[in-house]
């Protein structure tokens, strides 16, 4: 099922795990500011050092926790595996409106006394300056600068309106033509009209690197993940091998050059869902690097509360897992959708 996503971030240095949003050394990703309104977010960074390698379990006795000024916990400690993890989820409400209808006007009002002057219609006199947007970077921020409305009255007169109206129907998470409804209350009448804007798909430049994806390792993680969910009485996740998998593979390449829960061009991590048409309302991301086996990375995520919350969330119904080998290191991505 599609819902809003919650944002979580955690880093473990050396063998690195990461869940949607947070730089490796500086886990302070900004929260979404568009229509994807985060219900909650947790960003944490775990740095581990030890000469022995293979386990991500950390000792509570060897860890210290401090709070940053923003209230996000930062934990440092030791473990037998060198790993960095970060998790993020978010939930979104959508009111997408796509229509190619030409601007129209309608009027709703109560009965008018005979002989009185009253408004009969509302139309767009001058279109706003901005009528083209891009997916992922505009959210619900409709720019009405320059918009001029015209109210026509029953006696043939008219007047211009530049403020005091409300707009509905703008959603920039998906490309297409969006019909914007403008409502203006004049006396006892509420008048409406519409105009169209376009949202174009924003593209990102995927890093041009040569690496190898390991489907067997990804499937091994999925098996352990679903076993854990089944034991907890939670529905198993289905592997999305289509658009969501394309998004996971893109993110795997991106974190080889920018270890963060944001894109290399600083767009939010979840824009990859829209870019690849992975249409989920509830979205989550877990990242990892440095783990050499499916067992190691899964245990690392499982032992991290924020990562495990993503994996065990009943909000998600699907997952795509990518394991990319690049420069003799494995990069892991889990993208969740619901």
mmCIF file of C-alpha atoms in Angstrom:
data_model
loop_
_atom_site.group_PDB
_atom_site.id
_atom_site.type_symbol
_atom_site.label_atom_id
_atom_site.label_comp_id
_atom_site.label_asym_id
_atom_site.label_seq_id
_atom_site.Cartn_x
_atom_site.Cartn_y
_atom_site.Cartn_z
ATOM 1 C CA UNK A 1 0.000 0.000 0.000
ATOM 2 C CA UNK A 2 1.176 3.462 -0.781
ATOM 3 C CA UNK A 3 1.611 5.893 2.037
ATOM 4 C CA UNK A 4 3.873 8.623 3.318
ATOM 5 C CA UNK A 5 7.538 7.796 3.990
ATOM 6 C CA UNK A 6 9.400 8.320 7.245
ATOM 7 C CA UNK A 7 13.027 9.537 7.113
ATOM 8 C CA UNK A 8 15.766 7.737 8.998
ATOM 9 C CA UNK A 9 19.564 7.973 8.763
ATOM 10 C CA UNK A 10 22.434 6.013 10.422
ATOM 11 C CA UNK A 11 26.160 5.714 9.656
ATOM 12 C CA UNK A 12 28.656 3.035 10.724
ATOM 13 C CA UNK A 13 32.242 3.961 9.469
ATOM 14 C CA UNK A 14 34.570 1.220 7.997
ATOM 15 C CA UNK A 15 32.000 -1.397 6.889
ATOM 16 C CA UNK A 16 29.278 1.000 5.849
ATOM 17 C CA UNK A 17 25.505 0.642 5.998
ATOM 18 C CA UNK A 18 23.257 3.482 5.040
ATOM 19 C CA UNK A 19 19.511 3.947 5.009
ATOM 20 C CA UNK A 20 17.884 6.756 3.125
ATOM 21 C CA UNK A 21 19.511 10.081 3.893
ATOM 22 C CA UNK A 22 22.629 11.094 5.709
ATOM 23 C CA UNK A 23 26.202 11.808 4.625
ATOM 24 C CA UNK A 24 28.818 9.307 5.751
ATOM 25 C CA UNK A 25 30.737 11.702 7.974
ATOM 26 C CA UNK A 26 28.071 14.375 8.439
ATOM 27 C CA UNK A 27 24.614 12.823 8.843
ATOM 28 C CA UNK A 28 22.611 16.025 8.616
ATOM 29 C CA UNK A 29 20.391 15.588 5.536
ATOM 30 C CA UNK A 30 17.683 18.164 5.128
ATOM 31 C CA UNK A 31 14.076 17.077 5.436
ATOM 32 C CA UNK A 32 11.835 17.067 2.353
ATOM 33 C CA UNK A 33 10.179 20.397 1.809
ATOM 34 C CA UNK A 34 7.748 19.425 -0.909
ATOM 35 C CA UNK A 35 4.596 17.364 -0.929
ATOM 36 C CA UNK A 36 6.486 14.514 0.690
ATOM 37 C CA UNK A 37 5.948 15.659 4.233
ATOM 38 C CA UNK A 38 8.080 13.632 6.678
ATOM 39 C CA UNK A 39 6.065 12.337 9.590
ATOM 40 C CA UNK A 40 9.219 11.494 11.476
ATOM 41 C CA UNK A 41 12.911 11.225 10.810
ATOM 42 C CA UNK A 42 15.949 9.946 12.602
ATOM 43 C CA UNK A 43 19.470 10.534 11.445
ATOM 44 C CA UNK A 44 22.285 8.814 13.238
ATOM 45 C CA UNK A 45 25.909 8.090 12.552
ATOM 46 C CA UNK A 46 27.693 5.091 13.944
ATOM 47 C CA UNK A 47 31.463 4.956 13.620
ATOM 48 C CA UNK A 48 33.135 1.662 14.444
ATOM 49 C CA UNK A 49 36.777 0.683 14.587
ATOM 50 C CA UNK A 50 38.392 -2.637 15.308
ATOM 51 C CA UNK A 51 41.166 -4.595 13.730
ATOM 52 C CA UNK A 52 39.008 -7.704 13.460
ATOM 53 C CA UNK A 53 36.455 -7.659 10.599
ATOM 54 C CA UNK A 54 33.065 -9.378 10.072
ATOM 55 C CA UNK A 55 30.530 -8.485 12.767
ATOM 56 C CA UNK A 56 28.502 -5.299 13.127
ATOM 57 C CA UNK A 57 27.477 -5.947 16.725
ATOM 58 C CA UNK A 58 28.591 -3.113 18.991
ATOM 59 C CA UNK A 59 29.099 -3.214 22.717
ATOM 60 C CA UNK A 60 26.889 -0.934 24.791
ATOM 61 C CA UNK A 61 29.670 -0.621 27.311
ATOM 62 C CA UNK A 62 31.987 0.743 24.651
ATOM 63 C CA UNK A 63 29.653 3.356 23.220
ATOM 64 C CA UNK A 64 28.807 6.916 24.060
ATOM 65 C CA UNK A 65 25.814 8.895 22.905
ATOM 66 C CA UNK A 66 25.515 12.632 22.515
ATOM 67 C CA UNK A 67 22.720 14.778 21.112
ATOM 68 C CA UNK A 68 23.268 17.297 18.365
ATOM 69 C CA UNK A 69 21.650 20.710 18.454
ATOM 70 C CA UNK A 70 18.891 19.477 16.158
ATOM 71 C CA UNK A 71 18.021 16.668 18.536
ATOM 72 C CA UNK A 72 19.370 13.868 16.332
ATOM 73 C CA UNK A 73 21.436 11.324 18.254
ATOM 74 C CA UNK A 74 25.009 10.671 17.222
ATOM 75 C CA UNK A 75 26.481 7.437 18.522
ATOM 76 C CA UNK A 76 30.134 6.419 18.503
ATOM 77 C CA UNK A 77 31.405 3.059 19.669
ATOM 78 C CA UNK A 78 33.410 -0.014 18.758
ATOM 79 C CA UNK A 79 32.461 -3.227 17.001
ATOM 80 C CA UNK A 80 34.120 -6.165 15.369
ATOM 81 C CA UNK A 81 32.936 -5.080 11.955
ATOM 82 C CA UNK A 82 33.664 -1.771 10.303
ATOM 83 C CA UNK A 83 30.313 -0.452 9.126
ATOM 84 C CA UNK A 84 28.386 2.713 8.556
ATOM 85 C CA UNK A 85 24.600 2.793 8.448
ATOM 86 C CA UNK A 86 21.929 5.382 7.923
ATOM 87 C CA UNK A 87 18.149 5.043 7.585
ATOM 88 C CA UNK A 88 15.292 7.229 6.418
ATOM 89 C CA UNK A 89 11.615 6.817 5.690
ATOM 90 C CA UNK A 90 8.883 9.242 4.749
ATOM 91 C CA UNK A 91 5.149 9.188 4.227
ATOM 92 C CA UNK A 92 3.425 11.329 1.638
ATOM 93 C CA UNK A 93 -0.085 12.466 0.890
ATOM 94 C CA UNK A 94 -0.882 12.984 -2.755
ATOM 95 C CA UNK A 95 -3.480 15.151 -4.394
ATOM 96 C CA UNK A 96 -2.265 14.748 -7.931
ATOM 97 C CA UNK A 97 -4.302 16.459 -10.580
ATOM 98 C CA UNK A 98 -3.455 15.904 -14.225
ATOM 99 C CA UNK A 99 -5.708 17.266 -16.910
ATOM 100 C CA UNK A 100 -5.359 18.907 -20.269
ATOM 101 C CA UNK A 101 -8.559 20.923 -19.866
ATOM 102 C CA UNK A 102 -8.334 24.482 -21.124
ATOM 103 C CA UNK A 103 -8.902 27.291 -18.596
ATOM 104 C CA UNK A 104 -12.550 27.554 -17.688
ATOM 105 C CA UNK A 105 -14.608 29.505 -15.189
ATOM 106 C CA UNK A 106 -17.564 28.660 -12.984
ATOM 107 C CA UNK A 107 -19.532 30.463 -10.320
ATOM 108 C CA UNK A 108 -21.315 29.257 -7.211
ATOM 109 C CA UNK A 109 -23.403 31.756 -5.295
ATOM 110 C CA UNK A 110 -26.596 32.265 -3.382
ATOM 111 C CA UNK A 111 -29.672 33.936 -4.910
ATOM 112 C CA UNK A 112 -29.174 37.620 -5.735
ATOM 113 C CA UNK A 113 -31.790 40.327 -5.045
ATOM 114 C CA UNK A 114 -33.393 41.825 -8.127
ATOM 115 C CA UNK A 115 -31.559 44.912 -9.333
ATOM 116 C CA UNK A 116 -28.396 44.284 -7.298
ATOM 117 C CA UNK A 117 -24.889 44.102 -8.708
ATOM 118 C CA UNK A 118 -23.198 40.761 -8.245
ATOM 119 C CA UNK A 119 -20.258 38.755 -9.608
ATOM 120 C CA UNK A 120 -21.083 36.246 -12.300
ATOM 121 C CA UNK A 121 -17.711 34.782 -13.330
ATOM 122 C CA UNK A 122 -14.015 34.538 -12.588
ATOM 123 C CA UNK A 123 -11.435 34.138 -15.337
ATOM 124 C CA UNK A 124 -7.651 34.261 -15.680
ATOM 125 C CA UNK A 125 -6.730 37.639 -17.108
ATOM 126 C CA UNK A 126 -2.940 37.181 -17.004
ATOM 127 C CA UNK A 127 -1.147 33.849 -16.553
ATOM 128 C CA UNK A 128 1.482 33.593 -13.796
ATOM 129 C CA UNK A 129 5.109 34.100 -14.734
ATOM 130 C CA UNK A 130 5.967 30.469 -14.050
ATOM 131 C CA UNK A 131 4.001 27.727 -15.769
ATOM 132 C CA UNK A 132 6.694 25.040 -16.140
ATOM 133 C CA UNK A 133 8.064 22.947 -13.274
ATOM 134 C CA UNK A 134 10.255 19.880 -12.784
ATOM 135 C CA UNK A 135 9.590 16.756 -10.749
ATOM 136 C CA UNK A 136 11.377 16.281 -7.469
ATOM 137 C CA UNK A 137 12.527 19.809 -6.790
ATOM 138 C CA UNK A 138 9.319 21.838 -6.513
ATOM 139 C CA UNK A 139 6.935 19.822 -4.368
ATOM 140 C CA UNK A 140 3.698 21.678 -3.778
ATOM 141 C CA UNK A 141 5.255 25.125 -4.076
ATOM 142 C CA UNK A 142 3.079 26.668 -6.760
ATOM 143 C CA UNK A 143 4.394 30.051 -7.854
ATOM 144 C CA UNK A 144 1.496 32.392 -8.638
ATOM 145 C CA UNK A 145 3.626 35.498 -9.114
ATOM 146 C CA UNK A 146 2.134 37.565 -11.919
ATOM 147 C CA UNK A 147 -1.267 35.860 -11.828
ATOM 148 C CA UNK A 148 -4.115 38.319 -12.449
ATOM 149 C CA UNK A 149 -7.766 37.293 -12.211
ATOM 150 C CA UNK A 150 -10.783 39.061 -13.666
ATOM 151 C CA UNK A 151 -14.191 39.226 -11.986
ATOM 152 C CA UNK A 152 -17.118 39.990 -14.274
ATOM 153 C CA UNK A 153 -20.373 41.400 -12.905
ATOM 154 C CA UNK A 154 -23.958 41.126 -14.071
ATOM 155 C CA UNK A 155 -24.023 44.748 -15.189
ATOM 156 C CA UNK A 156 -21.163 44.220 -17.647
ATOM 157 C CA UNK A 157 -18.461 45.756 -15.453
ATOM 158 C CA UNK A 158 -15.334 43.947 -14.262
ATOM 159 C CA UNK A 159 -12.383 44.309 -11.939
ATOM 160 C CA UNK A 160 -8.918 42.775 -11.556
ATOM 161 C CA UNK A 161 -7.840 40.616 -8.611
ATOM 162 C CA UNK A 162 -4.206 39.871 -7.695
ATOM 163 C CA UNK A 163 -4.553 38.488 -4.147
ATOM 164 C CA UNK A 164 -6.985 36.935 -1.702
ATOM 165 C CA UNK A 165 -7.570 33.759 -3.704
ATOM 166 C CA UNK A 166 -6.734 30.109 -2.980
ATOM 167 C CA UNK A 167 -5.301 27.501 -5.340
ATOM 168 C CA UNK A 168 -5.767 23.740 -5.451
ATOM 169 C CA UNK A 169 -4.601 20.791 -7.533
ATOM 170 C CA UNK A 170 -0.852 21.319 -7.811
ATOM 171 C CA UNK A 171 1.340 18.257 -7.303
ATOM 172 C CA UNK A 172 4.805 18.226 -8.834
ATOM 173 C CA UNK A 173 5.882 14.705 -7.932
ATOM 174 C CA UNK A 174 4.698 13.323 -11.236
ATOM 175 C CA UNK A 175 5.181 14.784 -14.715
ATOM 176 C CA UNK A 176 2.292 15.954 -16.853
ATOM 177 C CA UNK A 177 -0.210 18.759 -17.249
ATOM 178 C CA UNK A 178 -1.692 19.955 -13.955
ATOM 179 C CA UNK A 179 -4.981 21.811 -13.814
ATOM 180 C CA UNK A 180 -4.887 24.462 -11.110
ATOM 181 C CA UNK A 181 -8.186 25.524 -9.595
ATOM 182 C CA UNK A 182 -8.388 29.096 -8.315
ATOM 183 C CA UNK A 183 -11.127 29.992 -5.826
ATOM 184 C CA UNK A 184 -12.089 33.543 -4.853
ATOM 185 C CA UNK A 185 -14.842 34.545 -2.458
ATOM 186 C CA UNK A 186 -16.663 37.748 -3.331
ATOM 187 C CA UNK A 187 -19.470 38.643 -0.964
ATOM 188 C CA UNK A 188 -21.805 35.674 -0.782
ATOM 189 C CA UNK A 189 -20.376 34.169 -3.952
ATOM 190 C CA UNK A 190 -17.468 31.790 -4.362
ATOM 191 C CA UNK A 191 -16.116 31.933 -7.874
ATOM 192 C CA UNK A 192 -13.649 29.507 -9.406
ATOM 193 C CA UNK A 193 -11.615 29.217 -12.570
ATOM 194 C CA UNK A 194 -8.768 27.002 -13.743
ATOM 195 C CA UNK A 195 -5.510 27.234 -15.624
ATOM 196 C CA UNK A 196 -2.847 24.700 -16.582
ATOM 197 C CA UNK A 197 0.834 24.291 -15.748
ATOM 198 C CA UNK A 198 3.201 21.560 -16.894
ATOM 199 C CA UNK A 199 5.543 19.436 -14.810
ATOM 200 C CA UNK A 200 8.472 17.980 -16.708
ATOM 201 C CA UNK A 201 10.455 14.981 -15.597
ATOM 202 C CA UNK A 202 13.764 15.960 -14.069
ATOM 203 C CA UNK A 203 16.666 13.755 -15.012
ATOM 204 C CA UNK A 204 19.832 13.113 -13.048
ATOM 205 C CA UNK A 205 23.177 12.089 -14.452
ATOM 206 C CA UNK A 206 23.869 8.593 -13.169
ATOM 207 C CA UNK A 207 27.596 8.119 -12.420
ATOM 208 C CA UNK A 208 29.331 6.460 -15.346
ATOM 209 C CA UNK A 209 31.081 3.692 -13.465
ATOM 210 C CA UNK A 210 31.813 0.096 -14.342
ATOM 211 C CA UNK A 211 30.733 -2.307 -11.631
ATOM 212 C CA UNK A 212 29.061 -5.671 -11.107
ATOM 213 C CA UNK A 213 25.636 -6.227 -9.552
ATOM 214 C CA UNK A 214 25.277 -9.389 -7.460
ATOM 215 C CA UNK A 215 21.667 -10.591 -7.631
ATOM 216 C CA UNK A 216 22.464 -13.708 -5.585
ATOM 217 C CA UNK A 217 23.602 -11.613 -2.623
ATOM 218 C CA UNK A 218 20.551 -9.357 -2.940
ATOM 219 C CA UNK A 219 18.228 -12.362 -2.960
ATOM 220 C CA UNK A 220 19.978 -13.780 0.099
ATOM 221 C CA UNK A 221 19.252 -10.550 1.968
ATOM 222 C CA UNK A 222 15.607 -10.700 0.877
ATOM 223 C CA UNK A 223 15.300 -14.257 2.185
ATOM 224 C CA UNK A 224 16.645 -13.313 5.621
ATOM 225 C CA UNK A 225 14.515 -10.180 5.676
ATOM 226 C CA UNK A 226 11.296 -12.058 4.972
ATOM 227 C CA UNK A 227 12.148 -14.759 7.482
ATOM 228 C CA UNK A 228 12.498 -12.055 10.139
ATOM 229 C CA UNK A 229 9.225 -10.404 9.133
ATOM 230 C CA UNK A 230 7.405 -13.745 9.097
ATOM 231 C CA UNK A 231 8.673 -14.577 12.589
ATOM 232 C CA UNK A 232 7.352 -11.209 13.778
ATOM 233 C CA UNK A 233 3.952 -11.797 12.193
ATOM 234 C CA UNK A 234 4.497 -9.175 9.484
ATOM 235 C CA UNK A 235 3.654 -9.732 5.835
ATOM 236 C CA UNK A 236 6.605 -10.650 3.650
ATOM 237 C CA UNK A 237 7.932 -8.126 1.158
ATOM 238 C CA UNK A 238 7.781 -8.762 -2.560
ATOM 239 C CA UNK A 239 10.865 -8.020 -4.618
ATOM 240 C CA UNK A 240 10.100 -5.290 -7.153
ATOM 241 C CA UNK A 241 12.323 -6.183 -10.091
ATOM 242 C CA UNK A 242 11.000 -3.379 -12.263
ATOM 243 C CA UNK A 243 11.101 0.366 -11.743
ATOM 244 C CA UNK A 244 12.022 0.226 -8.073
ATOM 245 C CA UNK A 245 14.964 -2.065 -8.841
ATOM 246 C CA UNK A 246 16.159 0.394 -11.472
ATOM 247 C CA UNK A 247 16.030 3.080 -8.801
ATOM 248 C CA UNK A 248 17.984 0.911 -6.330
ATOM 249 C CA UNK A 249 20.726 0.280 -8.886
ATOM 250 C CA UNK A 250 20.988 3.988 -9.611
ATOM 251 C CA UNK A 251 21.312 4.755 -5.907
ATOM 252 C CA UNK A 252 24.015 2.077 -5.577
ATOM 253 C CA UNK A 253 26.074 3.867 -8.221
ATOM 254 C CA UNK A 254 25.430 7.258 -6.690
ATOM 255 C CA UNK A 255 26.660 6.320 -3.217
ATOM 256 C CA UNK A 256 30.001 5.242 -4.658
ATOM 257 C CA UNK A 257 30.743 8.927 -5.239
ATOM 258 C CA UNK A 258 28.496 10.602 -2.652
ATOM 259 C CA UNK A 259 27.813 8.683 0.546
ATOM 260 C CA UNK A 260 24.596 10.370 1.587
ATOM 261 C CA UNK A 261 20.818 10.168 1.633
ATOM 262 C CA UNK A 262 20.694 12.704 -1.140
ATOM 263 C CA UNK A 263 21.545 12.601 -4.809
ATOM 264 C CA UNK A 264 24.938 13.784 -6.087
ATOM 265 C CA UNK A 265 23.274 17.008 -7.262
ATOM 266 C CA UNK A 266 21.866 17.454 -3.714
ATOM 267 C CA UNK A 267 18.286 16.534 -4.581
ATOM 268 C CA UNK A 268 16.508 14.426 -1.949
ATOM 269 C CA UNK A 269 17.045 10.659 -2.048
ATOM 270 C CA UNK A 270 13.392 9.901 -2.770
ATOM 271 C CA UNK A 271 13.419 11.747 -6.109
ATOM 272 C CA UNK A 272 14.816 8.568 -7.640
ATOM 273 C CA UNK A 273 11.364 7.002 -7.093
ATOM 274 C CA UNK A 274 9.745 9.658 -9.262
ATOM 275 C CA UNK A 275 12.550 9.591 -11.812
ATOM 276 C CA UNK A 276 12.069 5.855 -12.365
ATOM 277 C CA UNK A 277 8.258 5.950 -12.004
ATOM 278 C CA UNK A 278 8.331 3.781 -8.877
ATOM 279 C CA UNK A 279 4.894 4.877 -7.726
ATOM 280 C CA UNK A 280 4.874 4.318 -3.967
ATOM 281 C CA UNK A 281 3.508 6.734 -1.357
ATOM 282 C CA UNK A 282 5.445 5.182 1.535
ATOM 283 C CA UNK A 283 9.173 5.143 0.795
ATOM 284 C CA UNK A 284 12.286 4.084 2.653
ATOM 285 C CA UNK A 285 15.981 3.581 2.004
ATOM 286 C CA UNK A 286 18.742 1.603 3.731
ATOM 287 C CA UNK A 287 22.338 1.913 2.543
ATOM 288 C CA UNK A 288 25.521 0.041 3.390
ATOM 289 C CA UNK A 289 29.074 -0.354 2.189
ATOM 290 C CA UNK A 290 32.023 -2.451 3.202
ATOM 291 C CA UNK A 291 30.100 -5.596 4.171
ATOM 292 C CA UNK A 292 31.401 -8.590 2.280
ATOM 293 C CA UNK A 293 28.400 -10.913 2.656
ATOM 294 C CA UNK A 294 24.620 -10.843 2.741
ATOM 295 C CA UNK A 295 24.686 -12.188 6.295
ATOM 296 C CA UNK A 296 26.975 -9.402 7.469
ATOM 297 C CA UNK A 297 24.994 -6.551 5.968
ATOM 298 C CA UNK A 298 21.672 -7.970 7.120
ATOM 299 C CA UNK A 299 22.900 -8.354 10.693
ATOM 300 C CA UNK A 300 24.259 -4.821 10.577
ATOM 301 C CA UNK A 301 20.884 -3.421 9.508
ATOM 302 C CA UNK A 302 19.017 -5.686 11.917
ATOM 303 C CA UNK A 303 21.094 -4.537 14.895
ATOM 304 C CA UNK A 304 20.532 -0.888 14.033
ATOM 305 C CA UNK A 305 17.121 0.304 15.326
ATOM 306 C CA UNK A 306 16.520 2.795 12.526
ATOM 307 C CA UNK A 307 17.469 0.378 9.758
ATOM 308 C CA UNK A 308 15.541 -2.448 11.339
ATOM 309 C CA UNK A 309 12.490 -0.216 11.590
ATOM 310 C CA UNK A 310 12.547 0.163 7.821
ATOM 311 C CA UNK A 311 12.942 -3.567 7.299
ATOM 312 C CA UNK A 312 10.155 -4.492 9.721
ATOM 313 C CA UNK A 313 7.679 -1.747 8.847
ATOM 314 C CA UNK A 314 4.187 -2.943 7.974
ATOM 315 C CA UNK A 315 3.813 0.190 5.847
ATOM 316 C CA UNK A 316 5.969 -1.360 3.147
ATOM 317 C CA UNK A 317 4.816 -4.054 0.736
ATOM 318 C CA UNK A 318 7.727 -4.149 -1.708
ATOM 319 C CA UNK A 319 11.495 -3.870 -1.654
ATOM 320 C CA UNK A 320 14.297 -3.738 -4.192
ATOM 321 C CA UNK A 321 17.808 -4.693 -3.139
ATOM 322 C CA UNK A 322 20.925 -3.863 -5.110
ATOM 323 C CA UNK A 323 24.430 -5.062 -4.337
ATOM 324 C CA UNK A 324 27.076 -3.345 -6.453
ATOM 325 C CA UNK A 325 30.732 -4.337 -6.483
ATOM 326 C CA UNK A 326 32.933 -1.389 -7.404
ATOM 327 C CA UNK A 327 36.660 -0.895 -6.782
ATOM 328 C CA UNK A 328 36.790 -4.102 -4.729
ATOM 329 C CA UNK A 329 34.061 -2.892 -2.348
ATOM 330 C CA UNK A 330 30.395 -3.833 -2.053
ATOM 331 C CA UNK A 331 27.726 -1.142 -1.937
ATOM 332 C CA UNK A 332 24.278 -2.180 -0.702
ATOM 333 C CA UNK A 333 20.908 -0.489 -1.196
ATOM 334 C CA UNK A 334 17.446 -1.384 0.044
ATOM 335 C CA UNK A 335 14.582 0.707 -1.339
ATOM 336 C CA UNK A 336 11.181 0.122 0.269
ATOM 337 C CA UNK A 337 7.788 0.971 -1.143
ATOM 338 C CA UNK A 338 4.235 0.742 0.101
#
